[in-house]
PDB file of C-alpha atoms in Angstrom:
ATOM      1  CA  MET U   1     -45.417  23.817 -40.789  1.00 64.00           C
ATOM      2  CA  SER U   2     -42.843  21.039 -40.611  1.00 82.00           C
ATOM      3  CA  GLY U   3     -41.295  19.158 -43.520  1.00 96.00           C
ATOM      4  CA  THR U   4     -39.618  15.774 -43.722  1.00 98.00           C
ATOM      5  CA  LEU U   5     -36.114  14.927 -44.906  1.00 98.00           C
ATOM      6  CA  VAL U   6     -35.251  11.268 -45.496  1.00 98.00           C
ATOM      7  CA  LEU U   7     -31.571  10.362 -45.878  1.00 98.00           C
ATOM      8  CA  VAL U   8     -30.534   6.915 -47.140  1.00 98.00           C
ATOM      9  CA  ARG U   9     -27.018   5.642 -47.769  1.00 98.00           C
ATOM     10  CA  HIS U  10     -26.872   3.481 -50.895  1.00 98.00           C
ATOM     11  CA  GLY U  11     -27.003  -0.282 -50.559  1.00 96.00           C
ATOM     12  CA  GLN U  12     -23.849  -2.376 -50.536  1.00 96.00           C
ATOM     13  CA  SER U  13     -21.754  -1.763 -53.655  1.00 96.00           C
ATOM     14  CA  GLU U  14     -19.459  -4.177 -55.480  1.00 95.00           C
ATOM     15  CA  TRP U  15     -16.439  -2.385 -54.050  1.00 94.00           C
ATOM     16  CA  ASN U  16     -17.853  -2.302 -50.519  1.00 92.00           C
ATOM     17  CA  LEU U  17     -17.921  -6.080 -50.824  1.00 91.00           C
ATOM     18  CA  LYS U  18     -14.313  -6.195 -52.106  1.00 94.00           C
ATOM     19  CA  ASN U  19     -13.063  -3.806 -49.375  1.00 92.00           C
ATOM     20  CA  LEU U  20     -11.881  -1.238 -51.933  1.00 95.00           C
ATOM     21  CA  PHE U  21     -11.779   2.546 -51.614  1.00 95.00           C
ATOM     22  CA  THR U  22     -14.542   3.682 -53.964  1.00 96.00           C
ATOM     23  CA  GLY U  23     -15.068   7.435 -53.766  1.00 95.00           C
ATOM     24  CA  TRP U  24     -16.066   8.831 -57.166  1.00 96.00           C
ATOM     25  CA  ARG U  25     -15.532   5.528 -59.005  1.00 96.00           C
ATOM     26  CA  ASP U  26     -18.882   4.524 -60.511  1.00 97.00           C
ATOM     27  CA  VAL U  27     -19.547   0.974 -59.330  1.00 97.00           C
ATOM     28  CA  ASP U  28     -22.837  -0.883 -59.173  1.00 97.00           C
ATOM     29  CA  LEU U  29     -24.836  -2.394 -56.321  1.00 97.00           C
ATOM     30  CA  THR U  30     -24.403  -6.018 -55.330  1.00 97.00           C
ATOM     31  CA  GLU U  31     -27.417  -8.308 -55.022  1.00 97.00           C
ATOM     32  CA  GLN U  32     -27.310  -7.606 -51.295  1.00 97.00           C
ATOM     33  CA  GLY U  33     -27.165  -3.875 -52.016  1.00 97.00           C
ATOM     34  CA  THR U  34     -30.259  -4.106 -54.192  1.00 98.00           C
ATOM     35  CA  ALA U  35     -32.037  -6.044 -51.438  1.00 98.00           C
ATOM     36  CA  GLU U  36     -31.024  -3.379 -48.888  1.00 98.00           C
ATOM     37  CA  ALA U  37     -32.444  -0.631 -51.102  1.00 98.00           C
ATOM     38  CA  LEU U  38     -35.712  -2.518 -51.558  1.00 98.00           C
ATOM     39  CA  THR U  39     -35.929  -3.114 -47.818  1.00 98.00           C
ATOM     40  CA  ALA U  40     -35.419   0.610 -47.206  1.00 98.00           C
ATOM     41  CA  GLY U  41     -38.329   1.256 -49.536  1.00 98.00           C
ATOM     42  CA  GLN U  42     -40.472  -1.254 -47.675  1.00 98.00           C
ATOM     43  CA  LYS U  43     -39.704   0.381 -44.316  1.00 98.00           C
ATOM     44  CA  LEU U  44     -40.651   3.785 -45.692  1.00 98.00           C
ATOM     45  CA  LYS U  45     -43.792   2.413 -47.335  1.00 98.00           C
ATOM     46  CA  ALA U  46     -44.800   0.888 -43.995  1.00 97.00           C
ATOM     47  CA  ARG U  47     -44.566   4.408 -42.555  1.00 96.00           C
ATOM     48  CA  GLY U  48     -46.878   5.664 -45.284  1.00 96.00           C
ATOM     49  CA  MET U  49     -44.126   7.861 -46.736  1.00 96.00           C
ATOM     50  CA  LYS U  50     -44.779   9.697 -50.005  1.00 97.00           C
ATOM     51  CA  PHE U  51     -42.188  12.044 -51.491  1.00 98.00           C
ATOM     52  CA  ASP U  52     -42.542  15.357 -53.287  1.00 98.00           C
ATOM     53  CA  ILE U  53     -39.060  15.264 -54.852  1.00 98.00           C
ATOM     54  CA  ALA U  54     -35.915  13.138 -54.673  1.00 98.00           C
ATOM     55  CA  TYR U  55     -32.215  13.941 -54.845  1.00 98.00           C
ATOM     56  CA  THR U  56     -29.292  11.654 -55.500  1.00 98.00           C
ATOM     57  CA  SER U  57     -25.675  11.797 -56.624  1.00 98.00           C
ATOM     58  CA  ALA U  58     -24.099  11.364 -60.053  1.00 98.00           C
ATOM     59  CA  LEU U  59     -23.083   7.796 -59.162  1.00 98.00           C
ATOM     60  CA  ILE U  60     -25.054   4.720 -60.171  1.00 98.00           C
ATOM     61  CA  ARG U  61     -25.082   2.999 -56.766  1.00 98.00           C
ATOM     62  CA  ALA U  62     -26.934   5.909 -55.202  1.00 98.00           C
ATOM     63  CA  GLN U  63     -29.173   6.420 -58.244  1.00 98.00           C
ATOM     64  CA  LYS U  64     -30.275   2.776 -58.239  1.00 98.00           C
ATOM     65  CA  THR U  65     -30.887   2.864 -54.502  1.00 98.00           C
ATOM     66  CA  CYS U  66     -33.055   5.943 -54.979  1.00 98.00           C
ATOM     67  CA  GLN U  67     -35.019   4.332 -57.807  1.00 98.00           C
ATOM     68  CA  HIS U  68     -35.574   1.072 -55.919  1.00 98.00           C
ATOM     69  CA  ILE U  69     -37.001   3.026 -52.982  1.00 98.00           C
ATOM     70  CA  LEU U  70     -39.299   5.027 -55.237  1.00 98.00           C
ATOM     71  CA  ASP U  71     -40.444   1.871 -57.030  1.00 98.00           C
ATOM     72  CA  VAL U  72     -41.411   0.241 -53.730  1.00 98.00           C
ATOM     73  CA  VAL U  73     -43.351   3.257 -52.430  1.00 98.00           C
ATOM     74  CA  GLY U  74     -45.211   3.496 -55.745  1.00 98.00           C
ATOM     75  CA  GLN U  75     -43.537   6.653 -57.042  1.00 98.00           C
ATOM     76  CA  SER U  76     -41.372   5.330 -59.868  1.00 98.00           C
ATOM     77  CA  ASP U  77     -41.811   8.485 -61.957  1.00 98.00           C
ATOM     78  CA  LEU U  78     -41.111  11.023 -59.204  1.00 98.00           C
ATOM     79  CA  GLU U  79     -38.924  13.963 -60.208  1.00 98.00           C
ATOM     80  CA  THR U  80     -35.366  13.024 -59.233  1.00 98.00           C
ATOM     81  CA  ILE U  81     -32.463  15.473 -59.331  1.00 98.00           C
ATOM     82  CA  ARG U  82     -28.961  14.053 -59.803  1.00 98.00           C
ATOM     83  CA  ASP U  83     -25.961  16.152 -58.839  1.00 98.00           C
ATOM     84  CA  GLN U  84     -22.304  15.405 -58.167  1.00 98.00           C
ATOM     85  CA  ALA U  85     -22.448  17.750 -55.174  1.00 98.00           C
ATOM     86  CA  LEU U  86     -23.932  14.724 -53.359  1.00 98.00           C
ATOM     87  CA  ASN U  87     -21.180  12.336 -54.520  1.00 98.00           C
ATOM     88  CA  GLU U  88     -19.158  10.301 -52.083  1.00 97.00           C
ATOM     89  CA  ARG U  89     -15.945  11.772 -50.719  1.00 97.00           C
ATOM     90  CA  ASP U  90     -13.184  11.641 -53.353  1.00 97.00           C
ATOM     91  CA  TYR U  91     -10.470   9.309 -52.061  1.00 96.00           C
ATOM     92  CA  GLY U  92      -7.950  10.482 -54.659  1.00 96.00           C
ATOM     93  CA  ASP U  93      -4.924   8.185 -54.928  1.00 95.00           C
ATOM     94  CA  LEU U  94      -6.598   5.642 -52.652  1.00 95.00           C
ATOM     95  CA  SER U  95      -9.485   5.086 -55.092  1.00 95.00           C
ATOM     96  CA  GLY U  96      -9.608   1.514 -56.362  1.00 95.00           C
ATOM     97  CA  LEU U  97      -7.108   0.222 -53.805  1.00 95.00           C
ATOM     98  CA  ASN U  98      -7.821  -2.571 -51.376  1.00 95.00           C
ATOM     99  CA  LYS U  99      -7.809  -1.085 -47.885  1.00 94.00           C
ATOM    100  CA  ASP U 100      -5.321  -3.706 -46.655  1.00 94.00           C
ATOM    101  CA  ASP U 101      -2.981  -2.956 -49.578  1.00 94.00           C
ATOM    102  CA  ALA U 102      -3.202   0.749 -48.815  1.00 95.00           C
ATOM    103  CA  ARG U 103      -2.152   0.044 -45.227  1.00 94.00           C
ATOM    104  CA  LYS U 104       0.882  -1.892 -46.489  1.00 94.00           C
ATOM    105  CA  LYS U 105       1.866   0.982 -48.796  1.00 94.00           C
ATOM    106  CA  TRP U 106       1.368   3.965 -46.484  1.00 96.00           C
ATOM    107  CA  GLY U 107       1.177   2.369 -43.050  1.00 96.00           C
ATOM    108  CA  GLU U 108      -1.836   1.578 -40.900  1.00 95.00           C
ATOM    109  CA  GLU U 109      -1.651   4.805 -38.899  1.00 95.00           C
ATOM    110  CA  GLN U 110      -1.525   7.046 -41.973  1.00 96.00           C
ATOM    111  CA  VAL U 111      -4.444   5.290 -43.675  1.00 95.00           C
ATOM    112  CA  HIS U 112      -6.432   5.479 -40.448  1.00 92.00           C
ATOM    113  CA  ILE U 113      -5.775   9.241 -40.323  1.00 94.00           C
ATOM    114  CA  TRP U 114      -6.997   9.682 -43.909  1.00 95.00           C
ATOM    115  CA  ARG U 115     -10.106   7.608 -43.256  1.00 90.00           C
ATOM    116  CA  ARG U 116     -11.065   8.888 -39.833  1.00 88.00           C
ATOM    117  CA  SER U 117      -9.833  12.456 -39.509  1.00 92.00           C
ATOM    118  CA  TYR U 118     -12.158  15.323 -40.297  1.00 96.00           C
ATOM    119  CA  ASP U 119      -9.839  17.689 -42.138  1.00 96.00           C
ATOM    120  CA  ILE U 120      -6.872  15.651 -43.457  1.00 96.00           C
ATOM    121  CA  ALA U 121      -7.262  14.563 -47.091  1.00 96.00           C
ATOM    122  CA  PRO U 122      -5.582  11.591 -48.789  1.00 96.00           C
ATOM    123  CA  PRO U 123      -3.251  12.447 -51.713  1.00 96.00           C
ATOM    124  CA  GLY U 124      -5.286  13.928 -54.567  1.00 97.00           C
ATOM    125  CA  GLY U 125      -8.551  13.541 -52.668  1.00 97.00           C
ATOM    126  CA  GLU U 126     -10.940  15.196 -50.234  1.00 97.00           C
ATOM    127  CA  SER U 127     -11.219  15.316 -46.479  1.00 97.00           C
ATOM    128  CA  LEU U 128     -14.653  15.042 -44.904  1.00 96.00           C
ATOM    129  CA  LYS U 129     -14.426  18.801 -44.338  1.00 97.00           C
ATOM    130  CA  ASP U 130     -13.906  19.262 -48.100  1.00 98.00           C
ATOM    131  CA  THR U 131     -16.896  17.041 -48.826  1.00 97.00           C
ATOM    132  CA  GLY U 132     -19.048  19.102 -46.503  1.00 97.00           C
ATOM    133  CA  ALA U 133     -17.931  22.278 -48.259  1.00 98.00           C
ATOM    134  CA  ARG U 134     -19.772  21.142 -51.398  1.00 98.00           C
ATOM    135  CA  VAL U 135     -22.620  19.145 -49.841  1.00 98.00           C
ATOM    136  CA  TRP U 136     -23.909  21.670 -47.317  1.00 97.00           C
ATOM    137  CA  PRO U 137     -24.286  24.681 -49.673  1.00 98.00           C
ATOM    138  CA  TYR U 138     -26.071  22.434 -52.181  1.00 98.00           C
ATOM    139  CA  TYR U 139     -28.418  21.241 -49.449  1.00 98.00           C
ATOM    140  CA  LEU U 140     -29.143  24.791 -48.275  1.00 97.00           C
ATOM    141  CA  HIS U 141     -29.774  26.130 -51.791  1.00 98.00           C
ATOM    142  CA  ASP U 142     -31.559  23.212 -53.470  1.00 98.00           C
ATOM    143  CA  VAL U 143     -32.891  20.704 -50.947  1.00 98.00           C
ATOM    144  CA  GLN U 144     -33.800  22.518 -47.755  1.00 97.00           C
ATOM    145  CA  PRO U 145     -36.257  24.988 -49.341  1.00 97.00           C
ATOM    146  CA  HIS U 146     -38.560  22.074 -50.244  1.00 97.00           C
ATOM    147  CA  VAL U 147     -38.449  20.771 -46.671  1.00 97.00           C
ATOM    148  CA  LEU U 148     -39.139  24.194 -45.190  1.00 96.00           C
ATOM    149  CA  ARG U 149     -42.218  24.467 -47.430  1.00 95.00           C
ATOM    150  CA  GLY U 150     -43.580  21.392 -45.669  1.00 96.00           C
ATOM    151  CA  GLN U 151     -42.650  18.877 -48.367  1.00 98.00           C
ATOM    152  CA  THR U 152     -41.186  15.396 -47.957  1.00 98.00           C
ATOM    153  CA  VAL U 153     -37.788  14.983 -49.618  1.00 98.00           C
ATOM    154  CA  LEU U 154     -35.716  11.852 -50.260  1.00 98.00           C
ATOM    155  CA  VAL U 155     -31.922  12.088 -50.480  1.00 98.00           C
ATOM    156  CA  ALA U 156     -30.167   8.860 -51.514  1.00 98.00           C
ATOM    157  CA  ALA U 157     -26.432   9.398 -51.349  1.00 98.00           C
ATOM    158  CA  HIS U 158     -23.238   8.106 -49.714  1.00 98.00           C
ATOM    159  CA  GLY U 159     -21.685   7.535 -46.312  1.00 95.00           C
ATOM    160  CA  ASN U 160     -19.560  10.666 -46.258  1.00 95.00           C
ATOM    161  CA  SER U 161     -21.836  13.050 -48.144  1.00 97.00           C
ATOM    162  CA  LEU U 162     -24.586  12.113 -45.677  1.00 98.00           C
ATOM    163  CA  ARG U 163     -22.203  12.441 -42.715  1.00 96.00           C
ATOM    164  CA  ALA U 164     -21.587  16.020 -43.835  1.00 95.00           C
ATOM    165  CA  LEU U 165     -25.331  16.711 -43.767  1.00 96.00           C
ATOM    166  CA  ILE U 166     -25.893  14.953 -40.452  1.00 97.00           C
ATOM    167  CA  MET U 167     -22.988  16.856 -38.907  1.00 96.00           C
ATOM    168  CA  ALA U 168     -24.761  20.149 -39.585  1.00 94.00           C
ATOM    169  CA  LEU U 169     -28.287  18.918 -38.816  1.00 96.00           C
ATOM    170  CA  ASP U 170     -27.285  17.297 -35.509  1.00 96.00           C
ATOM    171  CA  GLY U 171     -24.731  19.948 -34.536  1.00 95.00           C
ATOM    172  CA  LYS U 172     -21.914  17.414 -34.227  1.00 95.00           C
ATOM    173  CA  SER U 173     -18.225  18.261 -34.116  1.00 95.00           C
ATOM    174  CA  GLY U 174     -15.673  17.012 -36.627  1.00 93.00           C
ATOM    175  CA  GLU U 175     -14.384  14.494 -34.074  1.00 90.00           C
ATOM    176  CA  GLU U 176     -17.888  13.203 -33.401  1.00 94.00           C
ATOM    177  CA  ILE U 177     -19.000  12.873 -37.007  1.00 94.00           C
ATOM    178  CA  VAL U 178     -16.059  10.751 -38.188  1.00 89.00           C
ATOM    179  CA  LYS U 179     -17.086   8.139 -35.601  1.00 89.00           C
ATOM    180  CA  LEU U 180     -20.656   7.935 -36.923  1.00 92.00           C
ATOM    181  CA  GLU U 181     -21.386   4.685 -38.736  1.00 91.00           C
ATOM    182  CA  LEU U 182     -24.160   4.848 -41.327  1.00 93.00           C
ATOM    183  CA  GLY U 183     -25.602   1.511 -42.291  1.00 94.00           C
ATOM    184  CA  THR U 184     -26.198   0.791 -45.980  1.00 96.00           C
ATOM    185  CA  GLY U 185     -29.867   1.083 -46.874  1.00 97.00           C
ATOM    186  CA  VAL U 186     -30.896   2.430 -43.450  1.00 97.00           C
ATOM    187  CA  PRO U 187     -33.340   5.380 -43.701  1.00 98.00           C
ATOM    188  CA  VAL U 188     -32.833   8.335 -41.371  1.00 98.00           C
ATOM    189  CA  ILE U 189     -35.964  10.490 -41.066  1.00 98.00           C
ATOM    190  CA  TYR U 190     -35.740  14.107 -39.952  1.00 98.00           C
ATOM    191  CA  LYS U 191     -38.698  16.348 -39.197  1.00 97.00           C
ATOM    192  CA  LEU U 192     -37.648  19.966 -39.600  1.00 97.00           C
ATOM    193  CA  ASN U 193     -39.375  23.017 -38.168  1.00 94.00           C
ATOM    194  CA  ALA U 194     -40.090  26.050 -40.326  1.00 91.00           C
ATOM    195  CA  ASP U 195     -36.973  27.732 -38.903  1.00 91.00           C
ATOM    196  CA  SER U 196     -34.852  24.742 -40.112  1.00 93.00           C
ATOM    197  CA  THR U 197     -34.253  23.368 -36.603  1.00 94.00           C
ATOM    198  CA  VAL U 198     -34.669  19.626 -36.113  1.00 96.00           C
ATOM    199  CA  ALA U 199     -37.959  18.665 -34.487  1.00 96.00           C
ATOM    200  CA  SER U 200     -37.287  14.919 -34.443  1.00 96.00           C
ATOM    201  CA  LYS U 201     -35.003  12.225 -35.855  1.00 97.00           C
ATOM    202  CA  ASP U 202     -35.803   8.562 -36.428  1.00 97.00           C
ATOM    203  CA  VAL U 203     -33.384   5.883 -37.660  1.00 96.00           C
ATOM    204  CA  LEU U 204     -35.164   2.863 -39.217  1.00 96.00           C
ATOM    205  CA  GLU U 205     -32.721   0.113 -38.296  1.00 89.00           C
ATOM    206  CA  GLY U 206     -33.501  -3.575 -38.094  1.00 72.00           C
TER     207      GLY U 206
END
């Protein structure tokens, strides 16, 4: 018996648009972000997708993305679990700063290291490795059991919390995963075997 795991990064947020480090700051979707979430729902509906349960973070941009998808597929009242374990990476002292201003303050090379290294955290924040240390156990304990029972599960979360999941699912290294770009509102569909290995992966771009 194989189950299905659908991962979706939230649609464009107000701070994505302003080029600000967001992290755990609770900012809303833009109009474009809402449209991206609705489009994700339409792509999944076209595939005939129906979900048994949904998971999202404690942040409104992911929650709204999740709800828009469920509305489009006709499952507005589906049980949805919200947990901060799925939150975006905490950018600490960078949170709320314009990325160009951060480069002026700390230098382009240092900011690049914080953004694109696997295990080096910005001041007061998390590295991607730290993010994975909370995301992966939550996935194993709460999410994966549904998939292994043959259910279809939606996870609407964030670029880095989803990178942490994809790193483990795809068997990528730290160096490989930091280079992975996840489009906003782009569903990634995994079919998992009963032994939790990946049977197939499909990215619904375009």
